[in-house]
XYZ file of C-alpha atoms in Angstrom:
601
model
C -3.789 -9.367 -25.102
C -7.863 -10.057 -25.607
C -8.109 -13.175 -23.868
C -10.003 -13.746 -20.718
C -8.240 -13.787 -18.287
C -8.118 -14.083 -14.052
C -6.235 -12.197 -11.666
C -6.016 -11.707 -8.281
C -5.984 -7.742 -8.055
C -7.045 -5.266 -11.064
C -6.197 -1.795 -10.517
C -8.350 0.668 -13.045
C -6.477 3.981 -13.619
C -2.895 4.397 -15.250
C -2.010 7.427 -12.853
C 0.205 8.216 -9.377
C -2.243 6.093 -7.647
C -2.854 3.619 -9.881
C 1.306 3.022 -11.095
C 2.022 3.320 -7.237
C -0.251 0.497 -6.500
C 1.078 -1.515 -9.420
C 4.979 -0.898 -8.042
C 4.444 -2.208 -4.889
C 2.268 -5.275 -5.811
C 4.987 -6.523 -8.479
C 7.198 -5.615 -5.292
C 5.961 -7.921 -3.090
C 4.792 -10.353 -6.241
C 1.632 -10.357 -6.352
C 0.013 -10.961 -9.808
C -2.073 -7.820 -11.221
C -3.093 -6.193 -14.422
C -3.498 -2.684 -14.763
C -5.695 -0.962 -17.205
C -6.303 2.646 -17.988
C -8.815 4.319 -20.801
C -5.174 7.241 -21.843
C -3.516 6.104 -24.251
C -0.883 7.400 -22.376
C 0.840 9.046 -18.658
C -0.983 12.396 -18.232
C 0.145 15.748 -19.685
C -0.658 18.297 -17.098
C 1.352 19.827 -15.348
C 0.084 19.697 -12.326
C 0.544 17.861 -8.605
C 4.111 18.590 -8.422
C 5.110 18.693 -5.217
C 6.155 15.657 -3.354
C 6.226 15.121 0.384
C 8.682 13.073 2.092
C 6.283 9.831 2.927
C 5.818 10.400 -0.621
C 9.589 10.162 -1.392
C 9.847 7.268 1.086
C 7.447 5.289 -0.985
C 9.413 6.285 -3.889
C 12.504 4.721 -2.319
C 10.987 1.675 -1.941
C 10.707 0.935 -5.278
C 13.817 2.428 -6.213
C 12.553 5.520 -8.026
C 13.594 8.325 -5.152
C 16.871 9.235 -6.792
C 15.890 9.668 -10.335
C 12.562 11.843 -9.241
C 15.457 14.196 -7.006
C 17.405 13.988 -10.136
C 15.097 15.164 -12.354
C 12.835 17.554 -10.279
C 14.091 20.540 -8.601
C 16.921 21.395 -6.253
C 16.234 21.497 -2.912
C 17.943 25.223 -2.706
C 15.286 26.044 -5.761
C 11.979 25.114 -3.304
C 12.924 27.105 -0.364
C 10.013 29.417 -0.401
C 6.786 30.379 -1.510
C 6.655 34.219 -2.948
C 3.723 36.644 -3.347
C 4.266 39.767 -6.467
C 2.497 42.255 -7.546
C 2.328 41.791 -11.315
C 4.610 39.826 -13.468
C 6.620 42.141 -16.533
C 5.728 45.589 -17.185
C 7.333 48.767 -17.853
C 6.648 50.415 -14.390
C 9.143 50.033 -11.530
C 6.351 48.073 -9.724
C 5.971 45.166 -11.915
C 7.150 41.696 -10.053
C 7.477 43.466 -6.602
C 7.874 41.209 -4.207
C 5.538 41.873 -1.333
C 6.104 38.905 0.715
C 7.950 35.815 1.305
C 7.355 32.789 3.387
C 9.445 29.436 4.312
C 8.295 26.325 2.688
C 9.214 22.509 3.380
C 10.798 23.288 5.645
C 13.168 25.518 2.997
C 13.838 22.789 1.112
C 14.057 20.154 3.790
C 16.327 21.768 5.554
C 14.482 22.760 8.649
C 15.649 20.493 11.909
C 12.477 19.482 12.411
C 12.035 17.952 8.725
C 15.666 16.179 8.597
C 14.152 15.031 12.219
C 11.253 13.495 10.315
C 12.687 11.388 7.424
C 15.747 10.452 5.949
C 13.803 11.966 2.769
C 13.317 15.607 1.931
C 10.756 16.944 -0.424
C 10.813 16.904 -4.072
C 9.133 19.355 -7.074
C 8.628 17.185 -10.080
C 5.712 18.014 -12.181
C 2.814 15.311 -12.745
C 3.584 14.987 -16.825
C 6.889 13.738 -15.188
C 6.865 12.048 -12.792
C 4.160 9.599 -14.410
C 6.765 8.483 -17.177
C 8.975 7.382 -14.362
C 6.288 5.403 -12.838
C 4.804 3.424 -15.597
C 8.727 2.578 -16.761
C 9.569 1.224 -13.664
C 6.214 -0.184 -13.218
C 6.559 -2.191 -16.732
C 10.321 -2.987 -15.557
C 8.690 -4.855 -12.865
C 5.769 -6.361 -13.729
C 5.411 -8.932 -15.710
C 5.227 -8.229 -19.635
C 1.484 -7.311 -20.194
C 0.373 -5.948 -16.835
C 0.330 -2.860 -17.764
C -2.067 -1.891 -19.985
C -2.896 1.615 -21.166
C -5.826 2.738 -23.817
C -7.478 -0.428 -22.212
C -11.075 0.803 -20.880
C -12.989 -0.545 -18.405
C -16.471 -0.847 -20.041
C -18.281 -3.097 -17.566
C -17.859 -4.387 -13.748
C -20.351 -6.776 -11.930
C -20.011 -8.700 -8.974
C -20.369 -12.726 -9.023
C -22.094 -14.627 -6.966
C -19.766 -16.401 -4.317
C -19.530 -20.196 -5.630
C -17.730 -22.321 -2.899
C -16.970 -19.437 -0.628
C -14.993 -17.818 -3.158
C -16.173 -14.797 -5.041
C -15.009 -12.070 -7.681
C -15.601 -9.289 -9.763
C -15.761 -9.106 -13.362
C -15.120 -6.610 -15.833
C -15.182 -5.767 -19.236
C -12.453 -4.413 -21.145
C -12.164 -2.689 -24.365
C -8.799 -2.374 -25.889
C -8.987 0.907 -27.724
C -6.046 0.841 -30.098
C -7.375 -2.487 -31.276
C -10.894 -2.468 -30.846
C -11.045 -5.933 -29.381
C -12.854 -6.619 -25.782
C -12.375 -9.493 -23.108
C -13.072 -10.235 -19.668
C -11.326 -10.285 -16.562
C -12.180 -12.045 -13.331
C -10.845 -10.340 -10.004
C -10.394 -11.366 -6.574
C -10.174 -7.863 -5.806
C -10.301 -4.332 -7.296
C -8.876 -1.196 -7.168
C -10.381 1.879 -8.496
C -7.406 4.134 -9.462
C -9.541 6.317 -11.922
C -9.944 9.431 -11.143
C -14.045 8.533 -9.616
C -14.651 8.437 -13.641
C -16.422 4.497 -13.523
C -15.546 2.427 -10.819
C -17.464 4.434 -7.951
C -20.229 5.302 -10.343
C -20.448 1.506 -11.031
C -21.235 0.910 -7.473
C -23.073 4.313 -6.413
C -20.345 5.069 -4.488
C -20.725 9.255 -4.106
C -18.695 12.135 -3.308
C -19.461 14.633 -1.204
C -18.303 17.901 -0.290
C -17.471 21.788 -1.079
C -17.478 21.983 -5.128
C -16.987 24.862 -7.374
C -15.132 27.178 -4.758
C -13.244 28.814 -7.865
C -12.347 28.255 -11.417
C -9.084 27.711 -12.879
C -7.413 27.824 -16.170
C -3.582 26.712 -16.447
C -1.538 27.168 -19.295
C 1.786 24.900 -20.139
C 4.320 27.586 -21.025
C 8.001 27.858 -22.688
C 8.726 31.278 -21.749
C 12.444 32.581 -21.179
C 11.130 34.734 -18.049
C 14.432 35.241 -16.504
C 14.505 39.074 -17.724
C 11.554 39.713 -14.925
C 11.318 36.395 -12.604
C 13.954 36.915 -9.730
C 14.598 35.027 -6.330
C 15.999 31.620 -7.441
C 15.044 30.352 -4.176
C 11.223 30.803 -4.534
C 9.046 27.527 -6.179
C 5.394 29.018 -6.050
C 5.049 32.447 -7.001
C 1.624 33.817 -6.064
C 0.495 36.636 -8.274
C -1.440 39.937 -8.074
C -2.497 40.817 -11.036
C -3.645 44.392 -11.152
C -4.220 44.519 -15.021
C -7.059 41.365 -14.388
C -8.088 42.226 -10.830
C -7.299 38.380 -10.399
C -4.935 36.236 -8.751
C -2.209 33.882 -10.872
C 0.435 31.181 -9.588
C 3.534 30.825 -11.592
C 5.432 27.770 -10.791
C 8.822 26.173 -13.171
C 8.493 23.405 -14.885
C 12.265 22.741 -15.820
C 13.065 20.322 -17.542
C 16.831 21.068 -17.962
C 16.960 24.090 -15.199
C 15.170 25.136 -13.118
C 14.124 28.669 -10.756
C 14.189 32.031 -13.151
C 15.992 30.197 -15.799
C 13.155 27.472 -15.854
C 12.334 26.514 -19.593
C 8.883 25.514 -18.845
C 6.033 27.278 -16.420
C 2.459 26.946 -15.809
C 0.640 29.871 -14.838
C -2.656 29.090 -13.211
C -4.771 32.157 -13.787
C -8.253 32.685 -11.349
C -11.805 32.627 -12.146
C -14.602 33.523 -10.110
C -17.198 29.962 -9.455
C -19.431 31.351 -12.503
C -16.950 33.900 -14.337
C -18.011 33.031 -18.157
C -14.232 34.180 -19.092
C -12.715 30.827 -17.687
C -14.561 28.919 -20.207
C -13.830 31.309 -23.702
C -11.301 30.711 -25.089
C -10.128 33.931 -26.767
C -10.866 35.694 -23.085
C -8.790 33.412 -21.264
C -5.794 33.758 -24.303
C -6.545 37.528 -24.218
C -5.893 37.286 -20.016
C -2.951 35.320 -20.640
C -1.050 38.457 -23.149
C -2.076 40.675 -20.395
C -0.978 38.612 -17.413
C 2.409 37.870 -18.874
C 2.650 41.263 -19.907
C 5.943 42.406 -22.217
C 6.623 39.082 -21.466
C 4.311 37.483 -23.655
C 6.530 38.215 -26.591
C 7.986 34.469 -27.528
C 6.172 32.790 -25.738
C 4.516 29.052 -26.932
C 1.374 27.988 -24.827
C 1.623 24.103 -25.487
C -2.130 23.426 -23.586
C -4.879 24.782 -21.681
C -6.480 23.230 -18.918
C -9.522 23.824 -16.967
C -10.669 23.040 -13.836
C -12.788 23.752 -10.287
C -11.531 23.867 -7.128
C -13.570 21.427 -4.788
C -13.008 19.443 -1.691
C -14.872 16.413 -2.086
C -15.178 12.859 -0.100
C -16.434 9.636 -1.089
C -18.881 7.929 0.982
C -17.371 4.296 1.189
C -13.624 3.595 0.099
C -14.641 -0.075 -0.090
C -17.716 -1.030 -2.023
C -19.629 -4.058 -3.585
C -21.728 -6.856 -1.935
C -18.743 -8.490 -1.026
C -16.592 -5.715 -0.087
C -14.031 -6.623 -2.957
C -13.114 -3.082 -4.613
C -11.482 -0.318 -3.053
C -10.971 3.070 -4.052
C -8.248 5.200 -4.233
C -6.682 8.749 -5.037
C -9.139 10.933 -6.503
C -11.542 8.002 -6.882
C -11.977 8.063 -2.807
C -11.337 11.991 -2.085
C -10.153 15.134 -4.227
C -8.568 18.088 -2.634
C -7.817 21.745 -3.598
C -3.878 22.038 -4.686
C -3.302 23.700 -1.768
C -0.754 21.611 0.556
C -0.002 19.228 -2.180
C -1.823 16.512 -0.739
C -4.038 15.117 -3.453
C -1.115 13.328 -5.603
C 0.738 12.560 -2.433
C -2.269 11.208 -0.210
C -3.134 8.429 -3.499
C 0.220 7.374 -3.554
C -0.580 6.880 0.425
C -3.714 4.867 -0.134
C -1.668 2.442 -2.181
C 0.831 2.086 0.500
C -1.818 1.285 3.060
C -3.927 -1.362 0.826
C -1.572 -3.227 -1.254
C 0.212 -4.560 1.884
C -2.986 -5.674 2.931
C -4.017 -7.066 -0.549
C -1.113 -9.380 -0.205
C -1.374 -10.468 3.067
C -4.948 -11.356 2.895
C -3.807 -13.257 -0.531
C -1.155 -15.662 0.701
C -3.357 -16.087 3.553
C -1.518 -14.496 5.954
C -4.235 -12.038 7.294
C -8.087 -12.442 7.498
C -10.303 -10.553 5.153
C -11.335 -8.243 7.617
C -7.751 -7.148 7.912
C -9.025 -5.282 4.692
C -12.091 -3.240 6.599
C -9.035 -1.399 7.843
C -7.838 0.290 4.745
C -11.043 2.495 4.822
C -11.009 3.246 8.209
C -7.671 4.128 8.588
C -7.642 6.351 5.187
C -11.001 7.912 5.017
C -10.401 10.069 8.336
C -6.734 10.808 6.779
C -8.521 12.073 3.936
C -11.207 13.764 5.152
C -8.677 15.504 7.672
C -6.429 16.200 4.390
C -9.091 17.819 2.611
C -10.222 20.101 5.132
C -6.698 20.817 5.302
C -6.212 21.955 1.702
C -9.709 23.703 1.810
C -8.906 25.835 4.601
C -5.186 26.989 3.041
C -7.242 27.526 -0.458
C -9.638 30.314 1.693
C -6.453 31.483 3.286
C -4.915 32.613 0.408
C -7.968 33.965 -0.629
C -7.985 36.018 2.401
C -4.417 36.618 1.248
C -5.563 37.938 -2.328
C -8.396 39.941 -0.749
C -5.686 42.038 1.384
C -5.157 43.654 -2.521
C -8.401 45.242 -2.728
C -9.964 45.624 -6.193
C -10.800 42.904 -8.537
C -12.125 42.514 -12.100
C -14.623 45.671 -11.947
C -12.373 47.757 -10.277
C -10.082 48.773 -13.290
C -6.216 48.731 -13.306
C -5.774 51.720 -11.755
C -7.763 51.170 -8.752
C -6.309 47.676 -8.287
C -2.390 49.065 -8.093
C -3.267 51.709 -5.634
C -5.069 49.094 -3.395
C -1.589 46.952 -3.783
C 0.688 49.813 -3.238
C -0.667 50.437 0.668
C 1.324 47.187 1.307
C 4.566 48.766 0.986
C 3.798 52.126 1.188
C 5.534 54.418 3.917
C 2.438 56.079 4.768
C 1.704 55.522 8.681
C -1.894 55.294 7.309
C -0.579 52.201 5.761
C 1.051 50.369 8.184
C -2.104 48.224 10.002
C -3.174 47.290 6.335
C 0.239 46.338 5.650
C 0.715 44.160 8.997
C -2.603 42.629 8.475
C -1.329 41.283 4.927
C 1.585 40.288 6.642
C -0.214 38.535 9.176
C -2.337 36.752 7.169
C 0.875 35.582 4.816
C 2.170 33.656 7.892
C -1.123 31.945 8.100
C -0.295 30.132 4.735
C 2.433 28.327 6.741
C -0.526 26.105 7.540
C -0.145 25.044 3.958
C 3.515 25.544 3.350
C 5.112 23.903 6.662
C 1.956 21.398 7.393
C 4.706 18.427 8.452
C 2.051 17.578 11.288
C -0.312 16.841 8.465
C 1.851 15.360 5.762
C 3.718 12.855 8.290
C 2.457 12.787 11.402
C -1.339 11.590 10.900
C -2.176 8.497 13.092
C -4.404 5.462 12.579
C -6.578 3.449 14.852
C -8.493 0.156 13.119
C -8.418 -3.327 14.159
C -5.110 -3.531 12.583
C -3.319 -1.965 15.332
C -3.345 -3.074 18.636
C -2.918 -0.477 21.550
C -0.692 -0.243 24.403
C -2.754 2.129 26.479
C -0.267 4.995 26.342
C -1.820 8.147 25.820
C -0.486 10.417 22.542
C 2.142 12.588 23.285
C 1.572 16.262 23.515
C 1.448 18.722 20.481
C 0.749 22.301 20.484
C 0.814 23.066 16.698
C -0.692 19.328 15.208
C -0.770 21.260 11.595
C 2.938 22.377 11.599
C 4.768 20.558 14.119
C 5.386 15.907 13.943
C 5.280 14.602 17.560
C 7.728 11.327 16.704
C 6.917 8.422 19.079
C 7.284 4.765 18.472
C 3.475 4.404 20.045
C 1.044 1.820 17.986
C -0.970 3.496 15.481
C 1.926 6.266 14.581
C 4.249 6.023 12.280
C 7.889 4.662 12.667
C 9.957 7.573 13.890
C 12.541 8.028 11.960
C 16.815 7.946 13.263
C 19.969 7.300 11.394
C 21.107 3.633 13.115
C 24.572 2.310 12.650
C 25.389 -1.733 11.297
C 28.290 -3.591 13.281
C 30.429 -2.939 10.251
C 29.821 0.781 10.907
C 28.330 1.880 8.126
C 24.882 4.791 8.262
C 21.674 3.616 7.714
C 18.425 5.288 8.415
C 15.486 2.762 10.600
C 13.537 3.095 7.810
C 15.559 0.800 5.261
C 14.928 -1.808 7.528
C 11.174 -2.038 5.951
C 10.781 -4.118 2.992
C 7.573 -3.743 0.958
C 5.570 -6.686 2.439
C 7.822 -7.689 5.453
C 6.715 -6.651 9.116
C 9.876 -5.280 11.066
C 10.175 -6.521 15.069
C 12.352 -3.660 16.919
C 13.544 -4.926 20.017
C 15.965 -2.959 23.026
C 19.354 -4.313 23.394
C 18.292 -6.670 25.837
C 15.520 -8.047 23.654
C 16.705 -11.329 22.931
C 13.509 -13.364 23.877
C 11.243 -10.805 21.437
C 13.800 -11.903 18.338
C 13.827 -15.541 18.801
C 9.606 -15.243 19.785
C 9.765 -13.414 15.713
C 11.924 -16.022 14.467
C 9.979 -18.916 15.455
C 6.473 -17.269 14.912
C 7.343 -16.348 11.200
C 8.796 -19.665 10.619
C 5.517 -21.411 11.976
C 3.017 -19.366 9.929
C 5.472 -18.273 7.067
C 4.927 -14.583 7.992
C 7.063 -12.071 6.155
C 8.774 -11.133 9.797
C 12.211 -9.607 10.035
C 13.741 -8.961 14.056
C 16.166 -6.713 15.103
C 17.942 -5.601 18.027
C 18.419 -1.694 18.450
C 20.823 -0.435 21.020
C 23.268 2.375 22.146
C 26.438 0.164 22.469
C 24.651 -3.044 21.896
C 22.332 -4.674 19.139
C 22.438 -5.813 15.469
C 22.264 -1.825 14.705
C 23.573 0.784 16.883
C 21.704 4.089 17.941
C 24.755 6.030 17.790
C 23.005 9.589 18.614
C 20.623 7.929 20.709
C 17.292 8.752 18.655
C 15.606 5.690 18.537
C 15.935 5.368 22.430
C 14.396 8.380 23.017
C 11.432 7.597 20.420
C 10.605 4.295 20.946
C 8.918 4.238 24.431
C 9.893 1.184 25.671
C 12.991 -0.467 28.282
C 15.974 -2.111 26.804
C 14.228 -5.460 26.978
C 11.294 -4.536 25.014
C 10.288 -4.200 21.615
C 7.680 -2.775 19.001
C 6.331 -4.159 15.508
C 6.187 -2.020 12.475
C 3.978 -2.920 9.579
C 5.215 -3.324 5.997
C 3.702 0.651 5.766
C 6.272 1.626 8.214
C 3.566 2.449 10.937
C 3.817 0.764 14.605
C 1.177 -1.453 15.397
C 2.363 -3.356 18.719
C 4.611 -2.291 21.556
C 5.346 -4.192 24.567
C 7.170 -2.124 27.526
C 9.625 -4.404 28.327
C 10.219 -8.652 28.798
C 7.750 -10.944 29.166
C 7.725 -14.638 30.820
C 5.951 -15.951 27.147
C 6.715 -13.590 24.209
C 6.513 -16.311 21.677
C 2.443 -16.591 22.762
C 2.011 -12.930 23.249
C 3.773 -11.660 19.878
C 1.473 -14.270 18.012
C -1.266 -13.008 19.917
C -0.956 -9.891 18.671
C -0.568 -10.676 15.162
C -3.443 -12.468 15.072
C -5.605 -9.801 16.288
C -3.774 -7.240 14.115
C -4.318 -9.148 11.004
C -7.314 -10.407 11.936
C -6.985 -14.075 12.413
C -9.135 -14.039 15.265
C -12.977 -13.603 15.460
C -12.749 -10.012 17.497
């Protein structure tokens, strides 16, 4: 375990990123080591929510069934809830106020069973992890994953030959011992803690908007929580003047007869309570009210909200480390995207990794893992930052706060349902700005329907199709740069299968119409010739290797029966052709060269 040692691709950081990264390079076999400074997965419990690319990523490596199996039901994440108060002895305590749809109520919105043959998924962080680094270790072979292993040291070498590296120094903490490893590449998994620093990479952004302070309950808080339906519960608390967020944390059950909860309680940017500890244990009694009595706090964490953004995502003299997750970009909680969006990075780059590595792609195919991500990410965080000052705007509707004394606060909270005429405009306004928060609740637009544009797609001069809500609504089209839209397909034997399972971690995918013949045997022959990971299909109504039996595909994919698109081992297009051509063999390897750069541009 302490000898030197060379590898193609190091990944520093043990978390989603990090174990994502790790799943789909032992997927596609390609030798790694991992090494974290924890001695073990994380135990917050935080980043629980779980888009569907997410899921579909999940799938690939064949963990999507046991995260649905242990996270919660889809009936159970429905909706998003805002109370006043928690457990108290007045007939006001836990009134619901409001109540908004959220993923698409459980995935069960048209337009998100449109989107994915995956719904969303609530598993908390301390979690999911475990499930990751076990079927990471499953995997890989015995010894790439290494945790309580610290990166100490990282330098560049000089290129010998035209081949270079990076080298870093690792301490094995358990043992003490140290060694070196040489890496073709890097991949900075770790939380912006060394790897950036290392190469004054910087972050950027808003910091310090607000301070939290979460506490990892077991609570029996069926007595007061109702609406099995609701995940989030937003709180008004008019005892603190301060906003909470109550979400279950299972394990065993989940929704008012959760076992587990973490209630994030808010600070003010420079409220001194957030960081005593006897004022923050004193707001906890008082926020959980009578129901405080048996309850165990198993840890307190602390942390700012900020919306930050690295300067480079790819770094070094040589461009040979890449960052990732909240290494590259750290977002608010708000939309779920910070967990989600790492486990995207590692999709995007690991593909690449391997490509470049077998020597399928040009290094330059790499330049477009940063500019494909970074505007994701900067878009993403921007995203979060606005739905963190919405429900700030949300909070403010209350009136009060800290100074204003419990009295005050509940008759500033009782004009939203009050039957006072007086009260109605300050009760629509609430209202109003409640619906806003679908911006975070029902973002599919952002979550799944972001677009690239690098060298690694090649366009077909269509322009994007039209979308009046970009946020909330996905615009599916098969169009180069967007990803694969997604329809349930048919196999000759009849049996249901959604487009998407025809991606294989690694493997491009060539769609062609029923009359596509000349694009499949132009696939054939060109992956034969340069060894390219290259599957073709044909995709028809009545005709094809898979049948379109609802006709979905044909209305996504944007081309004629005789044409075809190519979907990268991501499941993003990135070549469509409208229809036959006189020399597809040429033009199909045309456009894999330029798309994987294996042409000067």
């Amino acid at each position: 375990m302490t000898n030197d040692m060379d590898v193609p691709v190091l990944v520093v950081g043990g978390g989603a990123g990090g174990l994502t990264a790790a799943l789909l390079l032992a997927r596609m076999r390609v030798p790694f080591l991992l090494i974290t400074d924890r001695p073990t997965t994380s135990p917050l419990p935080k980043a629980h929510v779980l888009n569907q690319r997410a899921m579909e990523i999940l799938r690939d490596v064949d963990l999507a069934d046991a995260v649905y199996a242990a996270g919660t039901p889809a009936a159970q994440m429905a909706y998003s809830g805002w109370y006043v108060g928690l457990a108290g002895d007045g007939p006001d305590h836990g009134r619901r106020v409001a109540l908004l749809e959220s993923w698409g109520g459980g995935g069960r919105s048209p337009d998100w069973l449109a989107a994915s043959p995956e719904r969303p998924a609530n598993l908390p962080q301390l979690r999911l992890e475990p499930l990751l680094r076990t079927r990471a270790e499953e995997l890989a072979p015995p010894g790439a994953i290494r945790f309580h292993h610290e990166l100490t040291g990282l330098a560049e070498e000089e290129p010998a030959e035209g081949a270079g590296g990076v080298v870093a120094e690792v301490t094995d903490r358990s043992s003490g011992g140290s060694y070196r490893v040489r890496a073709r590449y890097v991949l900075g998994c770790d939380g912006g803690r060394t790897v950036g620093p290392a190469l004054g990479v910087a972050r950027r952004g808003v910091r310090d908007v607000a301070r939290m302070v979460s506490f990892h309950l077991t609570a029996d808080l069926s007595r007061w929580v109702r609406d099995p339906e609701v995940l989030i519960r937003w709180l008004w608390l008019p005892e603190l003047g301060a906003g909470g967020v109550l979400v279950p944390m299972g394990p065993e059950r989940w929704g008012p007869d959760s076992e587990e909860w973490v209630l994030h309680l808010h600070y003010g940017a420079h409220d001194a309570r957030a960081v005593d500890d006897d004022a923050v244990a004193a707001d906890l009694r008082t926020a959980l009210g009578p129901a405080a009595d048996g309850t165990t706090v198993h840890r307190v964490s602390r942390w700012s909200l900020e919306g930050v953004l690295a300067d480079r995502f790819r770094a070094g003299r040589e461009g040979r480390v890449f960052l990732a997750g909240d290494a590259a970009h750290r977002h608010p909680p708000t939309g779920g995207l910070g967990l989600t969006s790492a486990m995207h990075d590692a999709q995007n780059l690991t593909w690449k990794l391997a490509a470049v590595l077998r020597g399928h792609a040009g290094e330059a195919l790499l330049d477009s893992y940063e500019a494909e991500r970074r505007p994701v990410a900067a878009a993403g965080v921007e995203r979060s930052l606005a739905s963190a000052r919405n429900q700030m705007a949300i909070a403010a509707h209350f009136g009060g706060g800290p100074s204003a004394g419990p009295a005050e606060n509940w008759r500033g909270a009782r004009r939203l349902w009050s039957e006072d005429p007086a009260d109605r405009e300050a009760r629509r306004a609430f209202l109003r700005t409640v619906a806003a928060q679908s911006m975070e609740f029902n973002e599919l637009g952002v979550e799944f329907g972001y677009t690239y544009a690098s060298g690694a797609v090649v366009p077909d001069g269509t322009p994007p199709p039209e979308n009046p809500d970009p946020v909330r609504l996905h615009q599916p089209a098969a169009r180069p740069g967007h990803p694969l839209p997604h329809a349930w397909l048919t196999d000759l034997d009849g049996e249901r299968l959604p487009v998407a399972r025809l991606i294989r971690p690694g493997r491009f995918l060539l769609i062609a119409g029923e009359e596509g013949h000349g694009w499949c045997e132009a696939a054939e022959k060109v992956a034969a010739r340069n060894g390219l990971p290259l599957t073709a299909v044909r995709v028809g109504h009545l005709d094809g290797d898979y049948r379109d039996p609802r006709s979905t595909w044909t209305r996504w994919r944007g081309h004629g029966p005789e044409g075809a698109v190519l979907v990268r081992p991501d499941r993003f297009v990135c070549w469509r052709a409208p229809g036959a051509d006189p020399a597809p063999g040429a033009r199909l390897a045309a456009a894999l060269d330029t798309l994987l750069a294996r042409v000067a541009p």
